[in-house]
Short mmCIF file of C-alpha atoms and ligand atoms in Angstrom, two decimals:
data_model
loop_
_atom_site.label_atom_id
_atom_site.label_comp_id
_atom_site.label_asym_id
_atom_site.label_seq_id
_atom_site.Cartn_x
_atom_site.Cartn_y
_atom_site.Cartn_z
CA UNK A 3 21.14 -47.25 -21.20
CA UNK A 4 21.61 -47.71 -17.59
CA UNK A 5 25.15 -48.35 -16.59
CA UNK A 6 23.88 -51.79 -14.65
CA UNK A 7 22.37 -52.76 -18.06
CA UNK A 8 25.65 -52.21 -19.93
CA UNK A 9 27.94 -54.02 -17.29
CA UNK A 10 25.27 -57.25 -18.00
CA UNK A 11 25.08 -56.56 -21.19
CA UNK A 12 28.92 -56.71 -21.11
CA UNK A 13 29.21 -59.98 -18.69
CA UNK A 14 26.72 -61.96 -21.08
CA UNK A 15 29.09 -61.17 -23.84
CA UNK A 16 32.18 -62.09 -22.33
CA UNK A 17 33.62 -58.31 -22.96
CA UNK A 18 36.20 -56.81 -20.97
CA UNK A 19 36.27 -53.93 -19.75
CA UNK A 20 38.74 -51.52 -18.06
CA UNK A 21 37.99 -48.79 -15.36
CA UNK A 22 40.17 -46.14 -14.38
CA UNK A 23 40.19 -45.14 -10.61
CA UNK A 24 40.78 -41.54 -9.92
CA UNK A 25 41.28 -40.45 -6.42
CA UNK A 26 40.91 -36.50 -5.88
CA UNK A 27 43.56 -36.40 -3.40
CA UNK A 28 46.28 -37.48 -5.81
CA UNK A 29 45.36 -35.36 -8.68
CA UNK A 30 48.49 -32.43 -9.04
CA UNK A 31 46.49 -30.00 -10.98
CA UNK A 32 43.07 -29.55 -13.24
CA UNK A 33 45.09 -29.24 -16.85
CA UNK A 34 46.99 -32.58 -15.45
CA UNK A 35 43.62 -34.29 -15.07
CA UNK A 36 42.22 -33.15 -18.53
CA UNK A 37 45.34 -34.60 -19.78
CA UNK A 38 44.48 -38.09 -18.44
CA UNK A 39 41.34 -38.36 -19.21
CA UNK A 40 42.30 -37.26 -22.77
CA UNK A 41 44.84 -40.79 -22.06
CA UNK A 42 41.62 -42.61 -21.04
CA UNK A 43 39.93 -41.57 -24.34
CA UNK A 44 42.79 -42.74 -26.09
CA UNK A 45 43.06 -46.55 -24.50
CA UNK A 46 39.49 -47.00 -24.71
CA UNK A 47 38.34 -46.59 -20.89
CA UNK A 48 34.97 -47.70 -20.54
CA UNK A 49 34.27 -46.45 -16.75
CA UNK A 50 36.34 -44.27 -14.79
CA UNK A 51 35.90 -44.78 -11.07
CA UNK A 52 36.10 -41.69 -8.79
CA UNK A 53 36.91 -41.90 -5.09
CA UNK A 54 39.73 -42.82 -2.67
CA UNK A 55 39.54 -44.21 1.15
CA UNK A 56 40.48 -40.71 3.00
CA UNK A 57 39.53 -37.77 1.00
CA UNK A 58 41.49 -34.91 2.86
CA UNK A 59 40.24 -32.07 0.46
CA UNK A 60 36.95 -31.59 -0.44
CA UNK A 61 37.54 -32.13 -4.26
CA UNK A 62 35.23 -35.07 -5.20
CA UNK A 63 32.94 -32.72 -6.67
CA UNK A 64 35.56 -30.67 -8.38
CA UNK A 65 36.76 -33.67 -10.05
CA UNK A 66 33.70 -35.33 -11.00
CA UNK A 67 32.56 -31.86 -13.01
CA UNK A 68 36.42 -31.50 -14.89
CA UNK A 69 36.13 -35.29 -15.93
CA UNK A 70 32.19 -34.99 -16.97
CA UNK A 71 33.30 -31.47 -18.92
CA UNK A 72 36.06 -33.63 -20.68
CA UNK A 73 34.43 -36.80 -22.08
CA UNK A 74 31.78 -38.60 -22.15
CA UNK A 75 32.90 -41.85 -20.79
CA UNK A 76 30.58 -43.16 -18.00
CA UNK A 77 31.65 -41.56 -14.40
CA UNK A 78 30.87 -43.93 -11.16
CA UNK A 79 31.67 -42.99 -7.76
CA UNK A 80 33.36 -45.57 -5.56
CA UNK A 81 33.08 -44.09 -2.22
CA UNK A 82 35.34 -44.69 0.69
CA UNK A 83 32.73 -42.97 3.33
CA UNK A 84 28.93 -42.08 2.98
CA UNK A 85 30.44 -38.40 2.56
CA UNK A 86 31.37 -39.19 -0.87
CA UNK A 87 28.40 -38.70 -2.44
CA UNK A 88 27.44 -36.07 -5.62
CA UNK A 89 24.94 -35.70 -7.92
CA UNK A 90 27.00 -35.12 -10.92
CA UNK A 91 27.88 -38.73 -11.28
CA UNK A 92 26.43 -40.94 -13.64
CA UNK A 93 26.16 -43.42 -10.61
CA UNK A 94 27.51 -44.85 -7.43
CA UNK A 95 28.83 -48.38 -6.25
CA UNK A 96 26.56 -48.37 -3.31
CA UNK A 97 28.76 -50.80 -1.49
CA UNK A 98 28.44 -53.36 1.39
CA UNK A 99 31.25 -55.24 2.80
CA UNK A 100 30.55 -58.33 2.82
CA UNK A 101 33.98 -59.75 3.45
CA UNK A 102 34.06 -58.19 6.70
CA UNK A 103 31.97 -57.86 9.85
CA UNK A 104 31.29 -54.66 10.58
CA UNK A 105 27.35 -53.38 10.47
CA UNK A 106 28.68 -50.16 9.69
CA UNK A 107 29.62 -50.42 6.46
CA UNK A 108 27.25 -53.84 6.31
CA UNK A 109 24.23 -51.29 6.27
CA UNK A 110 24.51 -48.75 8.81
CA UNK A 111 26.03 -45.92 6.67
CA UNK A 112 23.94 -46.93 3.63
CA UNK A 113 20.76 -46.02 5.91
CA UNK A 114 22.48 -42.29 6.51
CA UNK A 115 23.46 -42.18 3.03
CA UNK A 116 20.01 -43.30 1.10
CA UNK A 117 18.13 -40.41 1.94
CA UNK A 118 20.84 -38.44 0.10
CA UNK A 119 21.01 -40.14 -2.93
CA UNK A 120 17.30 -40.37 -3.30
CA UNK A 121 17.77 -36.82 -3.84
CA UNK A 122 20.99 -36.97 -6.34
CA UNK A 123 18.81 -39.31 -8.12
CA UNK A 124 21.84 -41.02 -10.45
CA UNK A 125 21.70 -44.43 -10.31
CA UNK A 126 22.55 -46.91 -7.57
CA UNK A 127 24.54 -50.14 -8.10
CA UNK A 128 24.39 -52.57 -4.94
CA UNK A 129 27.31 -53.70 -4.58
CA UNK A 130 29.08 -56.79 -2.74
CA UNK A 131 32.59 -55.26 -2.18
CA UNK A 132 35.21 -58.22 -0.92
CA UNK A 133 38.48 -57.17 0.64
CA UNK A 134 41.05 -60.14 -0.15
CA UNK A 135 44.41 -59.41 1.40
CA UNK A 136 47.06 -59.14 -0.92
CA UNK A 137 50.39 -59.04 0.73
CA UNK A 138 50.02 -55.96 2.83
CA UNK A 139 47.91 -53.87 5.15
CA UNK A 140 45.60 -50.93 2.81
CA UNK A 141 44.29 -47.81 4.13
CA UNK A 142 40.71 -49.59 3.64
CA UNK A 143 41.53 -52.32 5.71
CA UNK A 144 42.42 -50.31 8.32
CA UNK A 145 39.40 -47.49 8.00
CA UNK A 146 36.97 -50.27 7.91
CA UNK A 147 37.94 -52.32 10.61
CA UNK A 148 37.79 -55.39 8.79
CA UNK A 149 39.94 -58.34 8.04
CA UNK A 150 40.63 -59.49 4.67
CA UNK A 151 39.86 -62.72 3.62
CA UNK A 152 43.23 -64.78 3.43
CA UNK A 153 45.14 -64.45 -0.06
CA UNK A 154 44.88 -68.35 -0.68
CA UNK A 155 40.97 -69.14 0.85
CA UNK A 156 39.06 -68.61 -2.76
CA UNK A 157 37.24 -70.72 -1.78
CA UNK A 158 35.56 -67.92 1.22
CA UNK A 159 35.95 -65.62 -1.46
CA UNK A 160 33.71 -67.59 -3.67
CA UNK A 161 30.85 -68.61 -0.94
CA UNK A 162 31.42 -64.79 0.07
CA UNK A 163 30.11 -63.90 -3.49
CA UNK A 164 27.76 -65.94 -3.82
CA UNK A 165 25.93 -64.80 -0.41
CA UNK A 166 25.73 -61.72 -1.73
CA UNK A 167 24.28 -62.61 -4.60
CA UNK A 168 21.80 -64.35 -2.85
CA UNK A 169 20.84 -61.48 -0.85
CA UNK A 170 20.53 -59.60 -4.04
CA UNK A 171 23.76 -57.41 -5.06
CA UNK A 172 23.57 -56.64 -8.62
CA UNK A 173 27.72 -56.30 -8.94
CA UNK A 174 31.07 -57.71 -6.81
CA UNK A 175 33.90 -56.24 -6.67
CA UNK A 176 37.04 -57.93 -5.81
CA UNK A 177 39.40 -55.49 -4.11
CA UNK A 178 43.08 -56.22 -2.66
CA UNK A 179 42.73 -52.78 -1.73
CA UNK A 180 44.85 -49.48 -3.75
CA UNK A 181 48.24 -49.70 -4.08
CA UNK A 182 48.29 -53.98 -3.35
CA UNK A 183 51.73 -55.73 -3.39
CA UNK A 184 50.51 -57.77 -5.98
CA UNK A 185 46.94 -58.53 -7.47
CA UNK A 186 44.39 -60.90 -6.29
CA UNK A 187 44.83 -64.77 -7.50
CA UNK A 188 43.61 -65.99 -10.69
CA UNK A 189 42.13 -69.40 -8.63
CA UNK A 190 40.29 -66.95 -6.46
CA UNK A 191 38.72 -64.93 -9.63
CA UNK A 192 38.08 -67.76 -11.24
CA UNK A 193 36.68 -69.42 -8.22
CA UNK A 194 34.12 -66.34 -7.78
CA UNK A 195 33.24 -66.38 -11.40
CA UNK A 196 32.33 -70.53 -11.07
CA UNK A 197 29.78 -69.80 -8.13
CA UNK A 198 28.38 -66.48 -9.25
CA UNK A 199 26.36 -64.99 -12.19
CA UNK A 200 26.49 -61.42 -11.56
CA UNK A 201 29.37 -59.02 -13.60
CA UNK A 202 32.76 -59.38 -11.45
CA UNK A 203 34.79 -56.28 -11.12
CA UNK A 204 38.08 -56.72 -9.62
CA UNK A 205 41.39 -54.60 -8.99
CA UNK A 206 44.14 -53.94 -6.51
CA UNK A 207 47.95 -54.34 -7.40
CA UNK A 208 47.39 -54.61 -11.22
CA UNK A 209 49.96 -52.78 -12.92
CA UNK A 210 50.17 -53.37 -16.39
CA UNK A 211 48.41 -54.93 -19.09
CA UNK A 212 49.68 -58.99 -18.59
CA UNK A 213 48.20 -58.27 -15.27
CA UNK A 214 44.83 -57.31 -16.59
CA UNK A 215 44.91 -59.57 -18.85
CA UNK A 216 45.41 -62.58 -16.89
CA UNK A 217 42.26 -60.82 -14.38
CA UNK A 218 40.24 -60.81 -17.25
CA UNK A 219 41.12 -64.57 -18.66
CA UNK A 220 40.34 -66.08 -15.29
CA UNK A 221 37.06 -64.47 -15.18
CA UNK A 222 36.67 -60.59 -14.32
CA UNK A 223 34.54 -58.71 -16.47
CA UNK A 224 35.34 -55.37 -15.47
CA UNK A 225 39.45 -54.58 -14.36
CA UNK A 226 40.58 -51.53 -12.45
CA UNK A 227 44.17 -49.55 -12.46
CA UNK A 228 44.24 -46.58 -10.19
CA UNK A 229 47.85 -46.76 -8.29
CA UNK A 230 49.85 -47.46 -11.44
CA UNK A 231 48.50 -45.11 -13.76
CA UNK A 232 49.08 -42.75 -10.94
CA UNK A 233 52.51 -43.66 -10.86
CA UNK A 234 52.98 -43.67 -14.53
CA UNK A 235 50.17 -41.87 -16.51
CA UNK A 236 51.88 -43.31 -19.67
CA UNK A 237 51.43 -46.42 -19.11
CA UNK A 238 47.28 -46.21 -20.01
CA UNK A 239 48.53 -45.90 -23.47
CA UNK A 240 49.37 -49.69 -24.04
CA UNK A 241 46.16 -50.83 -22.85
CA UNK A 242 45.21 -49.34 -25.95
CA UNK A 243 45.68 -52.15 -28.20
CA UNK A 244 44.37 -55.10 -25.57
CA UNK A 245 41.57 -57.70 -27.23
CA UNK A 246 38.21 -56.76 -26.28
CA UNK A 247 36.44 -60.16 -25.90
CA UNK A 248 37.61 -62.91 -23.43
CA UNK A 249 38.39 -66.24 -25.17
C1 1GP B 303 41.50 -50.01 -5.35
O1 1GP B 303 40.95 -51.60 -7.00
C2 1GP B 303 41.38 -50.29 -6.81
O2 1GP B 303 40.30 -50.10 -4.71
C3 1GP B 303 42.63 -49.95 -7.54
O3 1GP B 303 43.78 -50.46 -6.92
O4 1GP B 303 45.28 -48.50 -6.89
O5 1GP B 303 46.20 -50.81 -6.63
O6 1GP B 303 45.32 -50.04 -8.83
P1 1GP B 303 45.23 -49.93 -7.35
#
């Protein structure tokens, strides 16, 4: 099944769902990543996200193959440039950032990059990515050029979402950018979720499982860790036991 299919297939069943971002750049060593995702298998990852903002070394590929070799858990690229792009995926957040106001990354680098994944043929998922700011400046704030949209307007967050809906993104994602002081606002999930009908993803700042879980009551389907589990690779193991249906 296609991975869009499974993420509505997911969002019509009020599951939730956990990805795992892993950013080449911080991974120490190969047998260190293996490791992980043997962690991932064991809390019950359902997407692991690869990408990061910068890339200094050209491991995307690298990484991609060791996590494909070690499970079979659905691998999506979430790129931070139109570089970032590899046919051993299972698929790609094909992203436009609609919280800010730059044509580049509005559609200018998706017309570079299309040719290019025509050719990788894995699947595309058009994406409305929103940048909410969440206490301090990210690396994808500043690489983009864009501004944030204010920590407490979810209401712009909202009519954000739902414009990009209307032009016909299958997915949003929610970001207060990688290592976020703290995560994005409940109101301002919840306030996407009341004015959209697409799956939600959402992440930034969570680190731990009350986190995620409170992401996931007010509304997000899909929730993802990268800083913290970088921090603490341990800590994946107590998302182990977390209820898999939103009440
Ligand atoms: C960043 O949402 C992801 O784009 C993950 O953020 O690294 O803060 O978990 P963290």
């Amino acid at each position: 099944m296609r991975i869009l299919d499974q993420l509505i297939q997911s969002h019509e069943s009020s599951q939730k769902l956990l990805a795992v971002l892993v950013d080449p750049d911080k991974i120490q060593s190969i047998e260190l990543l293996r490791q992980f995702i043997g962690s991932c298998e064991y809390a019950k990852v359902d997407t692991i996200l690869v990408g990061g903002s910068l890339l200094m070394n050209d491991s995307l590929e690298q990484c991609i193959e060791t996590i494909k070799s070690s499970t079979k858990i659905p691998v999506v690229i979430f790129p931070g440039s139109p570089l970032q792009i590899s046919g051993k995926a299972d698929a790609i957040l094909f992203l436009s950032l609609i919280s800010g106001r730059n044509p580049e990354l509005l559609i200018g680098s998706h017309v570079v990059a299309a040719p290019y994944l025509k050719k990788t043929g894995i699947e595309i998922l058009p994406t409305g990515y929103i940048l909410i700011d969440c206490g301090n400046a990210t690396t994808v704030s500043y690489i983009s050029n864009t501004q944030p949209i204010p920590y407490h307007k979810p209401e712009i967050a909202a009519v954000t979402a739902l414009a990009g809906e209307m032009l016909g993104l299958k997915l949003i994602y929610a970001d207060g950018g990688s290592g976020a002081q703290k995560p994005i606002s409940e109101k301002t999930i919840s306030a996407i979720k009341k004015q959209t009908t697409i799956p939600l993803i959402t992440g930034g700042g969570i680190r731990s499982l009350d986190d995620a879980e409170k992401a996931w009551h007010a509304g997000a389907d899909v929730v993802v860790v990268g800083t913290a589990f970088e921090n603490d690779p341990t800590l994946i193991h107590s998302f182990r036991n977390r209820s898999t249906v939103k009440i």
